[in-house]
PDB file of C-alpha atoms in Angstrom:
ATOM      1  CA  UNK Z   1       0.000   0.000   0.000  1.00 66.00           C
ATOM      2  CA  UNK Z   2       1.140   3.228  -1.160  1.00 80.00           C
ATOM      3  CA  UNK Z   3       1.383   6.436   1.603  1.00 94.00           C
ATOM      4  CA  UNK Z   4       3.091   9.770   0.902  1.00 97.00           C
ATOM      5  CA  UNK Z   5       3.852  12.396   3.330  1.00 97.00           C
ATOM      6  CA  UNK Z   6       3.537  16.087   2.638  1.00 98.00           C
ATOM      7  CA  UNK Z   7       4.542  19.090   4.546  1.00 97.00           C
ATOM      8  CA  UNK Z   8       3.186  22.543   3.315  1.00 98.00           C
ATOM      9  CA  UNK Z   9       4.623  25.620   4.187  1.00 96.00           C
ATOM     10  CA  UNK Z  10       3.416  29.225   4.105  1.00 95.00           C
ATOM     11  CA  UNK Z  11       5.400  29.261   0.649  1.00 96.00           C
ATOM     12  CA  UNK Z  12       4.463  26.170  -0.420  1.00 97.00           C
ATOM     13  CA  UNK Z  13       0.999  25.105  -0.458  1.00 97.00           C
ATOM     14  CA  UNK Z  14      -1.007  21.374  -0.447  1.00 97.00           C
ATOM     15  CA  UNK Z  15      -1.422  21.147  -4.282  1.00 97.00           C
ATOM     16  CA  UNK Z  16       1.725  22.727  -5.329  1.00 98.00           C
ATOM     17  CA  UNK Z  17       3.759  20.072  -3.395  1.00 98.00           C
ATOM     18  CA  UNK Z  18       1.593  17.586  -4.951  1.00 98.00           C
ATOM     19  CA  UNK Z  19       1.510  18.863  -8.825  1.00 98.00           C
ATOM     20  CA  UNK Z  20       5.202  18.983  -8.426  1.00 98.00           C
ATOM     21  CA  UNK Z  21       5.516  15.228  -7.036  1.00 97.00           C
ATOM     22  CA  UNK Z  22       3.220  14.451  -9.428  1.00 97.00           C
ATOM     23  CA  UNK Z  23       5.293  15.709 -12.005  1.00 97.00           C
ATOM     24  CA  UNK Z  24       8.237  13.968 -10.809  1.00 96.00           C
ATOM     25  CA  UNK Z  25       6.827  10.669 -10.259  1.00 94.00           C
ATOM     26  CA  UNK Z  26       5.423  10.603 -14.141  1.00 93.00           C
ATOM     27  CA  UNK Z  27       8.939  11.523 -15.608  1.00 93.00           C
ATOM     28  CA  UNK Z  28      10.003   8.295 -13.667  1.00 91.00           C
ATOM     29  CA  UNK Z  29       7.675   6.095 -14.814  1.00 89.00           C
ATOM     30  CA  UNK Z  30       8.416   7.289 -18.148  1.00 88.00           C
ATOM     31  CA  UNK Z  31      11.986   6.752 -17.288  1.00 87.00           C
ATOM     32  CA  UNK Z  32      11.185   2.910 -16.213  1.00 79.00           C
ATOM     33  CA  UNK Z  33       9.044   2.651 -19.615  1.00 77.00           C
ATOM     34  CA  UNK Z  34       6.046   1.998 -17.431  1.00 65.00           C
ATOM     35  CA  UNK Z  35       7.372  -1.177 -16.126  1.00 73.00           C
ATOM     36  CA  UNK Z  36       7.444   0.289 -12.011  1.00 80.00           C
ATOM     37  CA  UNK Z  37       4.185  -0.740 -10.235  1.00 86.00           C
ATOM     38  CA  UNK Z  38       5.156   1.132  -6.920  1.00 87.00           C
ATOM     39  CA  UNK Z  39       5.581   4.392  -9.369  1.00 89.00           C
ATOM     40  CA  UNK Z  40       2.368   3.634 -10.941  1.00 89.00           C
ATOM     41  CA  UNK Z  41       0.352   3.308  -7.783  1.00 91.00           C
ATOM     42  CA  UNK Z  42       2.102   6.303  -6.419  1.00 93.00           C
ATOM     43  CA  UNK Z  43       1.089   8.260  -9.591  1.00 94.00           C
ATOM     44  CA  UNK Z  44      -2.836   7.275  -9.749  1.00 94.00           C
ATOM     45  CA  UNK Z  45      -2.899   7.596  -5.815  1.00 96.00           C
ATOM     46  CA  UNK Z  46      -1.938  11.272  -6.762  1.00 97.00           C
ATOM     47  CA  UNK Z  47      -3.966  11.643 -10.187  1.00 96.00           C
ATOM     48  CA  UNK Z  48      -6.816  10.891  -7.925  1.00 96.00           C
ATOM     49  CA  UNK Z  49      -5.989  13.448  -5.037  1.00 97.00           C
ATOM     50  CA  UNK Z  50      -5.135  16.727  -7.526  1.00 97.00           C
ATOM     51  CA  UNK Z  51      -8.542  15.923  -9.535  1.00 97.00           C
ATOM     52  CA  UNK Z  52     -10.678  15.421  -5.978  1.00 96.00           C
ATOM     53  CA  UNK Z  53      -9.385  17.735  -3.424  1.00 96.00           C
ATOM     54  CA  UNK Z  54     -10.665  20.711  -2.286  1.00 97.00           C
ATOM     55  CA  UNK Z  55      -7.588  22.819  -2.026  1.00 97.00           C
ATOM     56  CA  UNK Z  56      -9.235  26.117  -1.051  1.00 96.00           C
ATOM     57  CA  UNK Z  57     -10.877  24.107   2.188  1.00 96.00           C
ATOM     58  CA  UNK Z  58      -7.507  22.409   2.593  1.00 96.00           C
ATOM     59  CA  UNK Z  59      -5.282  25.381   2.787  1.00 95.00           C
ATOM     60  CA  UNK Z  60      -8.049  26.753   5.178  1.00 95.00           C
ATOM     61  CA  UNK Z  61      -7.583  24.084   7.335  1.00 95.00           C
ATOM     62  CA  UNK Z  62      -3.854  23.877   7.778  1.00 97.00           C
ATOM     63  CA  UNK Z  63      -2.643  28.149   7.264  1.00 96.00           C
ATOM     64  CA  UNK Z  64      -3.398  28.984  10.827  1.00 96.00           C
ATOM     65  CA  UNK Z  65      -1.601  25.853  12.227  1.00 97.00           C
ATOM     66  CA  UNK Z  66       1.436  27.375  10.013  1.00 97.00           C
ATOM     67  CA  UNK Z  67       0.793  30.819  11.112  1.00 96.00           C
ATOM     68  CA  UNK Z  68       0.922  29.499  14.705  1.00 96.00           C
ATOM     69  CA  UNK Z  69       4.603  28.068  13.924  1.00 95.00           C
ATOM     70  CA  UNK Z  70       3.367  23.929  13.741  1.00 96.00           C
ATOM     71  CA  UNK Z  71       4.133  21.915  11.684  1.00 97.00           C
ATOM     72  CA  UNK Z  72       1.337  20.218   9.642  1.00 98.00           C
ATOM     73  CA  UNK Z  73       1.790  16.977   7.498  1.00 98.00           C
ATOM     74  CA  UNK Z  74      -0.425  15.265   5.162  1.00 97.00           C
ATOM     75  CA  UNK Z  75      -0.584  11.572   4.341  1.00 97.00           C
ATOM     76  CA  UNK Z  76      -2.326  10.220   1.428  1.00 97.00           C
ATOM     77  CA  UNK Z  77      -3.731   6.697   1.046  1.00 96.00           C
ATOM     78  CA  UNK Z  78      -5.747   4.770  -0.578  1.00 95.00           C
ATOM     79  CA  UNK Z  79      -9.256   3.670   0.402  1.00 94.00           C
ATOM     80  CA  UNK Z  80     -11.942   1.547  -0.977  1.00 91.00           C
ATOM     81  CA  UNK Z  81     -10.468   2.803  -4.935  1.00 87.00           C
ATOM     82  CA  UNK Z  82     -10.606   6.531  -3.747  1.00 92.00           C
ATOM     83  CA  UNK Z  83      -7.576   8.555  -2.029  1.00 95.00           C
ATOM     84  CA  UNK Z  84      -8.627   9.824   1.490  1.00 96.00           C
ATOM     85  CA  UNK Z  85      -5.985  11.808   3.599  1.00 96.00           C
ATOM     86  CA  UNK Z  86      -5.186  12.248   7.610  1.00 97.00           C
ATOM     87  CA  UNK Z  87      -4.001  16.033   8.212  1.00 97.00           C
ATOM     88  CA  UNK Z  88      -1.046  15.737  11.466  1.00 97.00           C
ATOM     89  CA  UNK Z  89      -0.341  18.789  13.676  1.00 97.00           C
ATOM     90  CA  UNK Z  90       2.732  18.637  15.014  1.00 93.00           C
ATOM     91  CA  UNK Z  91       5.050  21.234  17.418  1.00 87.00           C
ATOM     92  CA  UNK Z  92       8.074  22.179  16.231  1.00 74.00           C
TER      93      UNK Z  92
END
């Protein structure tokens, strides 16, 4: 099963840490002709959270904890075909 962490920053938001992995990950697999099924999963599992998320209510959810001086993590997974997420809060 395929998790990925992702820490946003003030500068760096939710979906552009996860356009640019996305990017990344598909210049890989292209790499690997296609033939990587970890890369593969990891790609759909983030094909699925860009074209599903609500960003706006995302960043709304994490900018104060930033603002505050936490740190705030996200981990994507997959569920039941879909890709749900847990939101962490942690101290620095």
């Amino acid at each position: 099963m395929t998790f990925l962490e992702f820490y946003p920053t003030l500068s760096c938001c939710i979906e552009a840490l996860c356009k640019k992995e996305y990017e990344s990950t598909l210049n890989l697999l292209l790499k690997h002709e296609g033939l990587d099924e970890v890369l593969g999963e990891k790609l759909e599992l983030l094909r699925l959270f860009l074209e599903t998320a609500d960003f706006g209510h995302l960043r709304s959810q994490y900018e104060g904890y930033l603002m505050e001086g936490k740190k705030v993590v996200f981990i994507l997974y997959p569920e039941g075909g879909k890709v749900a997420y847990k939101m962490v809060v942690k101290e620095n």
